[in-house]
CSV table of C-alpha atoms in Angstrom, one decimal:
chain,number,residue,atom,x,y,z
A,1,UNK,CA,98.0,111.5,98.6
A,2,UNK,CA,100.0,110.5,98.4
A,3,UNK,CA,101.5,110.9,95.3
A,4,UNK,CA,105.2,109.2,94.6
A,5,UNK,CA,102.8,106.3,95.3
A,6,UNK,CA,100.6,105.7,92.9
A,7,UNK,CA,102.5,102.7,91.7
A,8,UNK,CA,105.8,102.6,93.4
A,9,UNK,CA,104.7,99.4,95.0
A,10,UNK,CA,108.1,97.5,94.9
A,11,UNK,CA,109.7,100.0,92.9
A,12,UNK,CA,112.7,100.9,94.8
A,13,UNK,CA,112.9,105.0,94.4
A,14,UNK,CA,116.2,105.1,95.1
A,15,UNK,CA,116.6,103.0,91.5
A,16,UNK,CA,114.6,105.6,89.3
A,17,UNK,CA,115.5,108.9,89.2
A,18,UNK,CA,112.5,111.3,88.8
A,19,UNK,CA,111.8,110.2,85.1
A,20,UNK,CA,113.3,106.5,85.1
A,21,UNK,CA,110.9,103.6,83.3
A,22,UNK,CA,111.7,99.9,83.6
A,23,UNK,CA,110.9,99.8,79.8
A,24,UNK,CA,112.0,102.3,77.2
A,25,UNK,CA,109.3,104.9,76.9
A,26,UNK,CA,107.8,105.6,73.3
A,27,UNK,CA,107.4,108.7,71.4
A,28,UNK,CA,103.3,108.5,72.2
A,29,UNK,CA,103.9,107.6,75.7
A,30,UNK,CA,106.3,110.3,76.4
A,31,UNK,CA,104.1,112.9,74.6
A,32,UNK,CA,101.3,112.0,77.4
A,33,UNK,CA,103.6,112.1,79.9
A,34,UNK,CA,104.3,115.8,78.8
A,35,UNK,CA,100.4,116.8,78.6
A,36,UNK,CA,100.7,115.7,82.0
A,37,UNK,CA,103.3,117.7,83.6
A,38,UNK,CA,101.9,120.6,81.9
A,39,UNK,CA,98.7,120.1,83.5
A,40,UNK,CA,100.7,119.2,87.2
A,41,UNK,CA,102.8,122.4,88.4
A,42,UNK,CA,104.0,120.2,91.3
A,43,UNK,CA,104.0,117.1,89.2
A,44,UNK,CA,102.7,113.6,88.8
A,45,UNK,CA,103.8,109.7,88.9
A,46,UNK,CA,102.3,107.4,86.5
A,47,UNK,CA,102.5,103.3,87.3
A,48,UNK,CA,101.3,101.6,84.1
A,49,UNK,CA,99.8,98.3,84.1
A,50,UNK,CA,100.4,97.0,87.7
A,51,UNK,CA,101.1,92.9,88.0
A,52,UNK,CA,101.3,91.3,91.1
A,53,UNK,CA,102.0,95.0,92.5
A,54,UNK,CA,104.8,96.1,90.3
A,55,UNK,CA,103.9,98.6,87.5
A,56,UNK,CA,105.1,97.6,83.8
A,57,UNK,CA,106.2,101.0,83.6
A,58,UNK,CA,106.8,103.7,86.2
A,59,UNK,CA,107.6,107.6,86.0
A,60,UNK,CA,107.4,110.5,88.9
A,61,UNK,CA,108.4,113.7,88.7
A,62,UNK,CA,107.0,114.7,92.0
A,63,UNK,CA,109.6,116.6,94.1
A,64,UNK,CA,113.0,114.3,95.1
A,65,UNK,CA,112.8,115.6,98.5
A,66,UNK,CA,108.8,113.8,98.7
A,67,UNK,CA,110.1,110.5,96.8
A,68,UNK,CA,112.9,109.8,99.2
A,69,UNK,CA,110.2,110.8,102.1
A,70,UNK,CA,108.2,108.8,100.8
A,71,UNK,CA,110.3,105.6,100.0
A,72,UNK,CA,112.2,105.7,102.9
A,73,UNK,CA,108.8,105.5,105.2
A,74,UNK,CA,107.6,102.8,102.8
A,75,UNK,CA,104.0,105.0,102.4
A,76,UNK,CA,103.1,102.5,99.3
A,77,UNK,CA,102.0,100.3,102.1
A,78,UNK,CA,100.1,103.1,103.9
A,79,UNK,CA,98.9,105.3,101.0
A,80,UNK,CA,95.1,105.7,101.0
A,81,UNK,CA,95.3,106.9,97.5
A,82,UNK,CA,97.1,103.6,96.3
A,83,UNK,CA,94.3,101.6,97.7
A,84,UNK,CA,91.6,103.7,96.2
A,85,UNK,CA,93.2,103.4,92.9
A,86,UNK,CA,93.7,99.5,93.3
A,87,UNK,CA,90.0,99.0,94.5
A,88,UNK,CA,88.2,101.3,92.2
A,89,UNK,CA,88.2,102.3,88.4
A,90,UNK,CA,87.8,106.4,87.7
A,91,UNK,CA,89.2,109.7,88.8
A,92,UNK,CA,88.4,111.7,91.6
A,93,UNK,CA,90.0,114.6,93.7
A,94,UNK,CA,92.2,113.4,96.7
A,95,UNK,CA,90.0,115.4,98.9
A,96,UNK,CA,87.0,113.3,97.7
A,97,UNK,CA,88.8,109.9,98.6
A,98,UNK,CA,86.7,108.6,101.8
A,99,UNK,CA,89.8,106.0,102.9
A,100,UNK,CA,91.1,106.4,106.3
A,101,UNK,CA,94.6,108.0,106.6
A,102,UNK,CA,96.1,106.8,110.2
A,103,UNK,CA,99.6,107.8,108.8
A,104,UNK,CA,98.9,111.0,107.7
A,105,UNK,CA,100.3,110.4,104.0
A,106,UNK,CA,98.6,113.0,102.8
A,107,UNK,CA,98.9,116.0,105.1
A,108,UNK,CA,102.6,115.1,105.1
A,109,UNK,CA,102.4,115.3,101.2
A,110,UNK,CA,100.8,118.8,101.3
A,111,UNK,CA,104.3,119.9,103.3
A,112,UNK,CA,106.3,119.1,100.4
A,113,UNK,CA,104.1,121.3,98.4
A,114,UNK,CA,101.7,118.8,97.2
A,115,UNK,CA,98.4,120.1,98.8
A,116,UNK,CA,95.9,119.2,96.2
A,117,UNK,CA,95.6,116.6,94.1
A,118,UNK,CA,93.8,114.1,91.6
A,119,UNK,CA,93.7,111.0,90.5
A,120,UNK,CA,92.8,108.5,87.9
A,121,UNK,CA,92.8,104.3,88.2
A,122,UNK,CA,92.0,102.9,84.8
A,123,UNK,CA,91.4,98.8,83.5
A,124,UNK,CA,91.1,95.9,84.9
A,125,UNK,CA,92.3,94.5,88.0
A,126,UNK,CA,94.8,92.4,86.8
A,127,UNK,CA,96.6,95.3,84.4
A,128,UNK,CA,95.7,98.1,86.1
A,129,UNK,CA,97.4,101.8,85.2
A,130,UNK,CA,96.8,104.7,88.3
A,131,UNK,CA,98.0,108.4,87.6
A,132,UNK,CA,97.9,111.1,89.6
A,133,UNK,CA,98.9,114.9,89.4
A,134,UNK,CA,99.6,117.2,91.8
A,135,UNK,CA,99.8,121.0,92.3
A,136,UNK,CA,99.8,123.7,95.7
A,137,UNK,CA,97.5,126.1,94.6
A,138,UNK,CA,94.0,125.0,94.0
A,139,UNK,CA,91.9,122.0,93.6
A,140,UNK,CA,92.0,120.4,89.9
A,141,UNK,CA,89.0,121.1,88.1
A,142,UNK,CA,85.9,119.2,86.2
A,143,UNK,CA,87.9,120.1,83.3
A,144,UNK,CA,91.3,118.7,84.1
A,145,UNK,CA,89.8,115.8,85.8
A,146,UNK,CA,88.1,115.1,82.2
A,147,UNK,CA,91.8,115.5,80.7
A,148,UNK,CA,93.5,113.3,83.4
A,149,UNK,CA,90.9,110.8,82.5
A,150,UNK,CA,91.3,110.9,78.7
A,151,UNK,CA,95.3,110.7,79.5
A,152,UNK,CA,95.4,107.7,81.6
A,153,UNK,CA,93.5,105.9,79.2
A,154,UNK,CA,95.7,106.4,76.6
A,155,UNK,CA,98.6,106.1,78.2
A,156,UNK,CA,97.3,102.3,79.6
A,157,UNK,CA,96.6,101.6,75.8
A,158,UNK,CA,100.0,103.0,74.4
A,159,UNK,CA,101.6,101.2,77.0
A,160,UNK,CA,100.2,97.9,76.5
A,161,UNK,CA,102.6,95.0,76.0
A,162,UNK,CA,101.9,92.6,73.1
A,163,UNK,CA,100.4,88.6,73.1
A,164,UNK,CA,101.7,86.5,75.8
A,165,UNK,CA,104.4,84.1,74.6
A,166,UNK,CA,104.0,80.6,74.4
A,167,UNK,CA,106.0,78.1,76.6
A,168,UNK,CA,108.0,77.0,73.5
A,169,UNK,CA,108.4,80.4,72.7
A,170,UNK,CA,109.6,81.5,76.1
A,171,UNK,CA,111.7,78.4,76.1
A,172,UNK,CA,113.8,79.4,73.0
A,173,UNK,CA,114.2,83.0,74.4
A,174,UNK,CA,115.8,82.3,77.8
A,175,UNK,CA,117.9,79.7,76.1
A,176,UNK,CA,119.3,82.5,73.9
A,177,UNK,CA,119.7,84.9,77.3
A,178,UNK,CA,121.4,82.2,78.9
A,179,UNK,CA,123.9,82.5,75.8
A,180,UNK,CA,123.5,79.2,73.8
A,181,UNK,CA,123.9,78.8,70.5
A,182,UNK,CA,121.2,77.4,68.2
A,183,UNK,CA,122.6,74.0,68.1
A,184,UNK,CA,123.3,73.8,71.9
A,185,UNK,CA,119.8,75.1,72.7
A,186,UNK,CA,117.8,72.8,70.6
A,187,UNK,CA,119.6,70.1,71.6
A,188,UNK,CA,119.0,71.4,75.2
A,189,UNK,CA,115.2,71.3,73.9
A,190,UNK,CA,114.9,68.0,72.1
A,191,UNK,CA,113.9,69.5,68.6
A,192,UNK,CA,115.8,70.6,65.5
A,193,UNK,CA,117.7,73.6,64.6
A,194,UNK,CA,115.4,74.4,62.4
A,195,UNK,CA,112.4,74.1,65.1
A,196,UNK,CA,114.4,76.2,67.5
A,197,UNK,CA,114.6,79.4,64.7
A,198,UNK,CA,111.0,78.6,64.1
A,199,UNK,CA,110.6,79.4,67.8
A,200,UNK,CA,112.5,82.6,67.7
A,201,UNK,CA,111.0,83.8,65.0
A,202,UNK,CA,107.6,83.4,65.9
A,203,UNK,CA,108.6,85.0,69.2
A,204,UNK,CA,109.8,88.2,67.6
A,205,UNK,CA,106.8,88.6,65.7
A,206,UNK,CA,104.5,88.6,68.8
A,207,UNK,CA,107.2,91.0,70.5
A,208,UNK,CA,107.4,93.2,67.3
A,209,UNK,CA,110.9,92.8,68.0
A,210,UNK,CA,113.5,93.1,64.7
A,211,UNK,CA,116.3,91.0,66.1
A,212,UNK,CA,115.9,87.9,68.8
A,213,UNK,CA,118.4,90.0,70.8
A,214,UNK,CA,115.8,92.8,70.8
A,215,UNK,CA,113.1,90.0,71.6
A,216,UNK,CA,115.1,88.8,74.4
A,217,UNK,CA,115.3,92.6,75.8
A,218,UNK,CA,111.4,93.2,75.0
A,219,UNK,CA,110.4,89.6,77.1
A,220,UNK,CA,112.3,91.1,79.8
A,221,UNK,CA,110.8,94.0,80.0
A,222,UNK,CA,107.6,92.8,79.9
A,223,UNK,CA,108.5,90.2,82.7
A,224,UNK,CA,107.9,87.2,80.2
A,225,UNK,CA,110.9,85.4,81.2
C-alpha cells in the first residue's frame, strides 16, 4: 500500500520530515506512536482525524526515499489503501484489500522495502484516523493486527480535539490573532470590554488552553479559525 499514504492527502511531504505533526504531539500520543514503530521494522504513517481530507495530525516514518516517491507521483490520489481506509472501518492485511491497483502503488511500495503490510481505519466518517505499519519480511499476524487495532483506537481518542467553539468565541480569538487589543476588538465587535474577556475566557476553557495566546495557537491547530 501504500503506505506514506494513509493520510497524507494534502499534506505536502516535502513539509514534514519523517516525524513532523501539524499539532504538538502529547506524551500519550507519542507513547503509541512508539508501540508502533516497535511493532513496524519498516515503519508506519498515522493520519489522525481526517477533515475534508487533511489529517488533524500526521506522522510517517516510512523510508524518505518512499515519501518523496510517493509525494512526488501524488499516490494519495491513486492509493487503494487510502480509499479502503476512507470507505471502511477495521484492519486488515494489505494483501487482503480487494481495491483495484491500476498504478501499481503497492508493488512499487514493496521495492522500497515495504512488501507487507496492515492497516487499520477507525471512527466515523467525518473524523476518521487510518494507521498502517509496514515491514519486508512476513505478513503481520492475528496478533499484531489485534494490537494495531487497540493502537489506532487510542491514538484517535488521545488525539481528539476538544468542543467546537462558538461563533462569539471564534470571533474574540481571531480578533486577538489579528493583534487587537481588548478595547479595539470589542469595539470592532459591538460589546463591552468586559464581554470581549468573557469571550476569551470561555474560549480557553473549551481549548484547555492557560493563556488566550495558547488558545489562539490550540484553535489553529485544530483548524477552528
Amino acid at each position: 500500500m501504500a503506505p506514506l499514504a494513509i493520510a497524507q492527502f494534502k499534506v505536502d511531504a516535502s513539509r514534514s520530515k519523517q516525524s513532523k505533526s501539524i499539532m504538538m504531539v502529547s506524551k500519550e500520543i507519542s507513547a503509541l506512536l512508539e508501540e508502533l514503530d516497535a511493532m513496524a521494522p519498516c515503519g508506519y504513517s498515522a493520519g489522525l482525524h481526517i477533515r475534508f481530507a487533511t489529517p488533524l495530525l500526521f506522522q510517517s516514518s516510512y523510508p524518505q526515499a518512499w515519501q518523496k516517491h510517493y509525494s512526488d507521483n501524488a499516490y494519495y490520489l491513486r492509493d487503494p489503501v487510502v480509499f479502503w481506509g476512507i470507505g471502511i472501518a477495521g484492519t486488515t492485511r494489505w494483501s487482503a484489500i480487494p481495491m483495484p491497483d491500476p498504478f501499481s502503488v503497492m508493488k512499487q511500495a514493496a521495492g522500497f522495502g515495504l512488501k507487507y503490510g496492515a492497516t487499520c481505519s477507525y471512527g466515523p466518517i467525518t473524523s476518521r484516523s487510518i494507521v498502517g505499519i509496514a515491514r519486508s519480511d512476513r505478513e503481520f499476524t492475528d496478533e499484531e493486527l489485534e494490537k494495531l487495532s487497540d493502537i489506532t483506537a487510542r491514538l484517535h481518542i488521545a488525539a481528539k480535539p476538544p468542543s467546537e467553539l462558538t461563533e462569539a468565541q471564534i470571533e474574540a480569538l481571531k480578533c486577538i490573532a489579528n493583534g487587537d487589543r481588548h478595547t479595539a476588538a470589542a469595539a470592532k465587535l459591538g460589546i463591552s470590554e468586559s464581554a470581549f474577556k468573557a469571550r476569551l475566557k470561555s474560549a480557553r476553557i473549551r481549548l484547555e488552553a492557560r493563556t488566550t495566546s495558547e488558545a489562539v495557537r490550540k484553535a489553529r491547530e485544530y483548524r477552528m479559525l
